[in-house]
Tab-separated table of C-alpha atoms in Angstrom:
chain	number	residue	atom	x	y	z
L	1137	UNK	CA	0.000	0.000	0.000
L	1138	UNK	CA	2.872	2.748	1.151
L	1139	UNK	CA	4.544	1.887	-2.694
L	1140	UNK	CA	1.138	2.496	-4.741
L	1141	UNK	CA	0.481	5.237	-2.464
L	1142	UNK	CA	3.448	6.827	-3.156
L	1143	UNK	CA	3.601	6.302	-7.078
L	1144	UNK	CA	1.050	9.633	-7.575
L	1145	UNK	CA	3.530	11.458	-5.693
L	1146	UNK	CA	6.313	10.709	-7.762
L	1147	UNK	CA	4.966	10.895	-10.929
L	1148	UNK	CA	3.883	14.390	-9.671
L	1149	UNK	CA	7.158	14.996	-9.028
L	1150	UNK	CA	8.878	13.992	-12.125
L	1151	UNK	CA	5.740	16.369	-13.592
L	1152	UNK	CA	7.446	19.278	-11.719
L	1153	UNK	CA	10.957	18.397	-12.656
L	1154	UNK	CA	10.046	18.579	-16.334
L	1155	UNK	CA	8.536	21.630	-16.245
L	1156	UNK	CA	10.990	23.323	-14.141
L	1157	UNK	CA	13.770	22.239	-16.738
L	1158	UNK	CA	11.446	23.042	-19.588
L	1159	UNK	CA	11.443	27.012	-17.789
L	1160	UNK	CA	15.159	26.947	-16.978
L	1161	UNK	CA	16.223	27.825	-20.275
L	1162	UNK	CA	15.963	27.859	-23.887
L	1163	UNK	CA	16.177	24.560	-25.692
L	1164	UNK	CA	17.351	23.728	-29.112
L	1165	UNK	CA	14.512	23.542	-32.050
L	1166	UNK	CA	13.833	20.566	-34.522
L	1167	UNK	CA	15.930	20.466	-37.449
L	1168	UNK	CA	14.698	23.263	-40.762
L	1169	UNK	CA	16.135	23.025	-44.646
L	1170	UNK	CA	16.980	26.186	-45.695
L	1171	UNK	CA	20.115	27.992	-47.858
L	1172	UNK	CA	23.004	29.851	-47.136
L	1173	UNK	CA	25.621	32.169	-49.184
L	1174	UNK	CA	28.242	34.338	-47.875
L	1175	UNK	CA	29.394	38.040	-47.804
L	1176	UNK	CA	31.801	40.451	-45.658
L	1177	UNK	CA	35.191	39.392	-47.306
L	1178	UNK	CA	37.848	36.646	-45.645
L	1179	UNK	CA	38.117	38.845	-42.302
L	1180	UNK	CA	34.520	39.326	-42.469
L	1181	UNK	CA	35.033	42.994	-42.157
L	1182	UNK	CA	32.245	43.549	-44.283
L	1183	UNK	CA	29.581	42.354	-41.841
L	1184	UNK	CA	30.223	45.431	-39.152
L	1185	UNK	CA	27.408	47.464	-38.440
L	1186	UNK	CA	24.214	45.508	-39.715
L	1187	UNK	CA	20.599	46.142	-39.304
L	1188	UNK	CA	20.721	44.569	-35.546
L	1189	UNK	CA	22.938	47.949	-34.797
L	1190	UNK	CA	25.521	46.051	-32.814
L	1191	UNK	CA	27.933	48.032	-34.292
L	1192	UNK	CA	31.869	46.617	-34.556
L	1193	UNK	CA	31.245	43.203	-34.372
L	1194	UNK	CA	34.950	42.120	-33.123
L	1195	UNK	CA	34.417	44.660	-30.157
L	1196	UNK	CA	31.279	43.286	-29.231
L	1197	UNK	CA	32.175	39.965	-28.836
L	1198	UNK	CA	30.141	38.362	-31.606
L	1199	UNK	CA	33.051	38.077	-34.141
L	1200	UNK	CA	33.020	36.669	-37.115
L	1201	UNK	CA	30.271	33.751	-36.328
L	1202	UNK	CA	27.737	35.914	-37.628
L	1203	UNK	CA	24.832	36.019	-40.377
L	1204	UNK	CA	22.243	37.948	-42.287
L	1205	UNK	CA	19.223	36.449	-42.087
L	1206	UNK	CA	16.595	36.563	-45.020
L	1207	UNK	CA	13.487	38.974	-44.691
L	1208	UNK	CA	11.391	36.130	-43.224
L	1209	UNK	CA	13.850	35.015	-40.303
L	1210	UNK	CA	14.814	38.530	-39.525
L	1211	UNK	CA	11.533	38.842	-38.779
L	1212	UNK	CA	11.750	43.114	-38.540
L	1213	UNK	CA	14.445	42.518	-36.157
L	1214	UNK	CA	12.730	40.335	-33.600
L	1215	UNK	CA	15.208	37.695	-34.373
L	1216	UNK	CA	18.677	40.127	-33.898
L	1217	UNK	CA	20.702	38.460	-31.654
L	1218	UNK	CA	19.376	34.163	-31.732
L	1219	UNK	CA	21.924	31.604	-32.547
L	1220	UNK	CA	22.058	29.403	-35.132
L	1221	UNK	CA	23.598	26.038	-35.694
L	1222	UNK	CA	24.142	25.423	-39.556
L	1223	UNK	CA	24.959	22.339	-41.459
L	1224	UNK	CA	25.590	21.551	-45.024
L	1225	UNK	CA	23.778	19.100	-46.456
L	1226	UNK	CA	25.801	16.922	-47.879
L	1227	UNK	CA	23.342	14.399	-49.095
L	1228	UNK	CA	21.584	17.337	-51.199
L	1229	UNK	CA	25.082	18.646	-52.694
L	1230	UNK	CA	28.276	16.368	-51.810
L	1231	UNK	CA	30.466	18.723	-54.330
L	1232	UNK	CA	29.911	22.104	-52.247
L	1233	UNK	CA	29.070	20.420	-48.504
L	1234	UNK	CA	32.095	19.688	-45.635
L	1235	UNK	CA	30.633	16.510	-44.838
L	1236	UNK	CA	30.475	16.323	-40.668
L	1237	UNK	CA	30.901	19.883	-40.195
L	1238	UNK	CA	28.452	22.423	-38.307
L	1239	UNK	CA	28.773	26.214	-37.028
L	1240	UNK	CA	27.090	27.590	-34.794
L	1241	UNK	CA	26.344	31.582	-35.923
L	1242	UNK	CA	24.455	34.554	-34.119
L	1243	UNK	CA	21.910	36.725	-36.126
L	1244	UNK	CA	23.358	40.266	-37.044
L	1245	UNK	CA	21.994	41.553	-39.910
L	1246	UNK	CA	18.931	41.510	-42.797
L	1247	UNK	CA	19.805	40.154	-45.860
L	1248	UNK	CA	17.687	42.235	-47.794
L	1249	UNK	CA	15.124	40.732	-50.464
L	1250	UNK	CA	16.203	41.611	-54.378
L	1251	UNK	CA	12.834	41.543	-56.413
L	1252	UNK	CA	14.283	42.458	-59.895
L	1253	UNK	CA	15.524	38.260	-59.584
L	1254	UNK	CA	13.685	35.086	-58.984
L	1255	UNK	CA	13.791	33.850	-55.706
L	1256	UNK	CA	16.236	30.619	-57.192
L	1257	UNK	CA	18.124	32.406	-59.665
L	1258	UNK	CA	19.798	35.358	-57.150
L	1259	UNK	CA	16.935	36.297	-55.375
L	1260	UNK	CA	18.048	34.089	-52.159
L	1261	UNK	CA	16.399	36.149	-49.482
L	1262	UNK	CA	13.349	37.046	-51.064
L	1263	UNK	CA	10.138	35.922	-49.083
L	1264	UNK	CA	9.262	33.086	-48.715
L	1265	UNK	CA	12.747	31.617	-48.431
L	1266	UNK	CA	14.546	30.698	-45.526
L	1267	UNK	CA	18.196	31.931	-46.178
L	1268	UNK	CA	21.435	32.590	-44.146
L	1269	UNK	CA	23.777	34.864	-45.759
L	1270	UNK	CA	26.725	34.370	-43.411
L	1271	UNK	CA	30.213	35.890	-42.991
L	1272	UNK	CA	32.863	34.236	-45.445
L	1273	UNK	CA	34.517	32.597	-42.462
L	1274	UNK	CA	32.329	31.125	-40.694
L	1275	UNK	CA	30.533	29.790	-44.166
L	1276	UNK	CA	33.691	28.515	-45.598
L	1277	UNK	CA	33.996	26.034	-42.263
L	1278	UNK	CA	30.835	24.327	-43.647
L	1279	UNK	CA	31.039	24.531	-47.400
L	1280	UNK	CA	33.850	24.865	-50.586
L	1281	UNK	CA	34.701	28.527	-52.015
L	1282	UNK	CA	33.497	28.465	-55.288
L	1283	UNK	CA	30.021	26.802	-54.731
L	1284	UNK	CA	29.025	29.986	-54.131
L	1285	UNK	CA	25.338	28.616	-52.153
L	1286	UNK	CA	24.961	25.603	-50.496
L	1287	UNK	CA	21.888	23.463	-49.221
L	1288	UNK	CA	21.767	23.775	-45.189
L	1289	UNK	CA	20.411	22.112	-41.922
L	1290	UNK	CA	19.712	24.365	-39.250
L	1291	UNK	CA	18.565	24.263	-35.488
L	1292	UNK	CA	18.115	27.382	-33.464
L	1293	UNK	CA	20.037	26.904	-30.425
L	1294	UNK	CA	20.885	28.080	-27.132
L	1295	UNK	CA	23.138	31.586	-27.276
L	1296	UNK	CA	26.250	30.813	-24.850
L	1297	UNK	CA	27.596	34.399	-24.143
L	1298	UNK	CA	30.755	35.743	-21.878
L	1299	UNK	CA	29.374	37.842	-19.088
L	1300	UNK	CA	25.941	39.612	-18.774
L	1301	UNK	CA	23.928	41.200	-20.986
L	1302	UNK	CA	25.128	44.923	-22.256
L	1303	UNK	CA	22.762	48.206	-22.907
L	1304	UNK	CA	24.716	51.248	-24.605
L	1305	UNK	CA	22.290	54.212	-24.190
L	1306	UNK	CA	22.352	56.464	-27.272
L	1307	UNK	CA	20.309	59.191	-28.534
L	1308	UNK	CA	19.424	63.211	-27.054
L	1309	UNK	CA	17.274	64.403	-24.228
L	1310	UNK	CA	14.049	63.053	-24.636
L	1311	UNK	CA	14.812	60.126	-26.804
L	1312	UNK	CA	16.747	57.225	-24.949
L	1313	UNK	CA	17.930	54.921	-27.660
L	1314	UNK	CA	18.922	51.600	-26.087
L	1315	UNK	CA	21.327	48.734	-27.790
L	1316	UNK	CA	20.682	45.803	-25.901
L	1317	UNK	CA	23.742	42.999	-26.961
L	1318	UNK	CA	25.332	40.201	-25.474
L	1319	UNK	CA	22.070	38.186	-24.956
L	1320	UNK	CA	22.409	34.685	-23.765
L	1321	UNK	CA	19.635	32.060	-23.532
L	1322	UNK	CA	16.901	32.702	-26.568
L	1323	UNK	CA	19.707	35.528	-27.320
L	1324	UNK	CA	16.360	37.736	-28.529
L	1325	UNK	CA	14.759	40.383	-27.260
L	1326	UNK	CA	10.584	40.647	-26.816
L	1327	UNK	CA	9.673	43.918	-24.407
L	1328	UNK	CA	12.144	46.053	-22.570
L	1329	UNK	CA	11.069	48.369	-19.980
L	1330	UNK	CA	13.213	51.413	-18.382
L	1331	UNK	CA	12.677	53.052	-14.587
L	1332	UNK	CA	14.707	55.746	-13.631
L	1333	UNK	CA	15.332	56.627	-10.166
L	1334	UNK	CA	12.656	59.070	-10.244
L	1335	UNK	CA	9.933	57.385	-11.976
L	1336	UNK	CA	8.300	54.299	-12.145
L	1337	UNK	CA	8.596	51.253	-14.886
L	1338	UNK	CA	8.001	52.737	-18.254
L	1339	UNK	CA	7.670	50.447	-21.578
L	1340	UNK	CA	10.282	51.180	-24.210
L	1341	UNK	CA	9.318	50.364	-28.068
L	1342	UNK	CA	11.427	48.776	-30.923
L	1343	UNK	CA	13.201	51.438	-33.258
L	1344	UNK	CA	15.134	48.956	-35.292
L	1345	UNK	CA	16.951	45.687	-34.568
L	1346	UNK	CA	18.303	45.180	-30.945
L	1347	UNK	CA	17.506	49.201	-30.547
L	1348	UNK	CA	15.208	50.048	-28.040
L	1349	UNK	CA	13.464	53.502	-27.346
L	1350	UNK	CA	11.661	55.737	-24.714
L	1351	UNK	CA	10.503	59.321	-25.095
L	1352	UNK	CA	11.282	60.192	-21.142
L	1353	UNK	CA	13.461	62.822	-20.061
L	1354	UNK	CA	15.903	60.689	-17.947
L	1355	UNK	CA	19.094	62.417	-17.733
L	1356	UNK	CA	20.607	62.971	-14.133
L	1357	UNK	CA	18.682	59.587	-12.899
L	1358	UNK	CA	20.331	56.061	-12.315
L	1359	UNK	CA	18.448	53.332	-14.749
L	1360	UNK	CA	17.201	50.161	-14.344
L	1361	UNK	CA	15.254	47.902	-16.773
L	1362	UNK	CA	13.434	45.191	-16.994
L	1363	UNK	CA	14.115	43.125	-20.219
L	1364	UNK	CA	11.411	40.110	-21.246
L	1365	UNK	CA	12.988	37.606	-23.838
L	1366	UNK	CA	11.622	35.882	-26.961
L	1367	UNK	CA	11.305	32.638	-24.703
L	1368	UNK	CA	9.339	34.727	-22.138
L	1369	UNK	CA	11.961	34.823	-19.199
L	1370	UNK	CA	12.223	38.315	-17.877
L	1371	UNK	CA	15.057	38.926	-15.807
L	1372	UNK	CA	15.275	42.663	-13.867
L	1373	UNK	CA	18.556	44.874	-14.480
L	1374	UNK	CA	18.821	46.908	-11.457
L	1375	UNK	CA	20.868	50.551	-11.584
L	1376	UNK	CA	22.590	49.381	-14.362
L	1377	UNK	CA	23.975	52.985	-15.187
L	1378	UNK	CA	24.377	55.939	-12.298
L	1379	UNK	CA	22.729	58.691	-11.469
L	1380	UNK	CA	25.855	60.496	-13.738
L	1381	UNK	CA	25.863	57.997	-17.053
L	1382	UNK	CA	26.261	59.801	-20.868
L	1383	UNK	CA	24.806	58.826	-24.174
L	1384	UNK	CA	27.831	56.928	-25.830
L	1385	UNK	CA	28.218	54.845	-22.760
L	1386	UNK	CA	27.911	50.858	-22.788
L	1387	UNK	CA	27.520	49.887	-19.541
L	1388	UNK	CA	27.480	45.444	-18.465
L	1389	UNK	CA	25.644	43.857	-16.205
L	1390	UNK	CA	26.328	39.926	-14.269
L	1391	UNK	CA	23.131	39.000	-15.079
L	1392	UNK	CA	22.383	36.888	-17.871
L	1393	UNK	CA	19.615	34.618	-19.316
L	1394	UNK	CA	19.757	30.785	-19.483
């Protein structure tokens, strides 16, 4: 009797288990077919800047393991920042494909659709299509030089990041314009809310890719926020800049998502 009555209790406690590791970070996704080409020259120095607005991408810490992503994926910046693993599919094309080979990239850019060409014939990131145009270094670790485009096997995984996440506050009195970068976990960003020292919890809108605005006067106040991810975990960023902070200024946190 004690072992049947306790076999409810365990399953509910397995039940608890799995949903606690289900909510204690992001998990990888199901495998996708999609496409990839490559841009930014051998050092990749043509990938800096990007329509994410993470700036120099060597400084930043995201390097050269970076990608455009096609106008579907980029998804009007919602997806700046999630990571990538991408495979050539060597089944589909054994003369391009580095059979047994994957890399892992982070989202950094739009690879901006070209409707004067068919969507197979040079229009690669045209919608529908599901297309990674990544930096020539990281794309050359999966495919060979002159095939030019390659069939691809992706997952989105789990952003691994050194240190917290980062906010650099640009813009003028009256308009706060926050980069929010170094994202681990679901690495992308949902809703972002600001509280200076003298107000309360204020929502902040998307201007473009990982940049985040308010229309508060907030100068001379220390700022917290409180950032929600794509995943749904919302973590609170306490004081992250003083009372005395500048627009220019990055300023990194210990805190970081899972």
């Amino acid at each position: 009797m004690e072992v049947s009555g306790s076999f409810p209790r365990v399953l509910a406690l397995f039940a608890t288990c799995l949903v606690w590791k289900q909510a204690a970070g992001f998990t990888a996704s199901g495998p996708i077919k999609a496409f990839a080409t490559f841009y930014g020259e051998s050092d990749a120095s043509g990938t800096m800047g990007g329509a994410c607005g993470y700036g120099n991408l060597y400084s930043t810490g995201y390097g050269t393991s970076t990608a455009a992503l096609s106008t579907v994926l980029f998804n009007d910046g919602a997806s700046c920042g999630q990571c990538y693993r991408i495979t050539c599919d060597y089944q589909a094309d054994p003369r391009f494909c580095i059979r047994g080979t994957s890399v892992t990239i982070t989202a950094t850019n739009l690879c901006p659709p070209n409707y004067a060409l068919p969507n197979d014939a040079g229009g690669w990131c045209n919608p529908p299509r599901q297309h990674f145009d990544m930096s020539e270094p990281a794309w050359l670790k999966i495919g060979i030089y002159r095939g030019g485009i390659v069939p691809v096997i992706y997952q989105r995984v789990p952003c691994v990041k050194q240190g917290g996440v980062r906010f650099t506050i640009n813009g003028r009195d009256y308009f706060e314009l926050v980069l929010i970068s170094n994202v681990g976990g679901c690495g992308s960003v949902q809703s972002v809310s600001v509280k200076g020292s003298r107000t309360g919890w204020m929502a902040m809108s998307r201007n473009w890719g990982a940049n985040w605005q308010s229309n508060a006067y907030l100068n001379g106040q220390s700022l917290s926020f409180q950032v929600t991810a794509s995943d749904g975990q919302t973590k609170t960023f306490l004081d992250v800049a003083p009372a005395n902070w500048g627009f220019g200024q990055t300023f990194a946190t210990s805190q970081q998502f899972s």
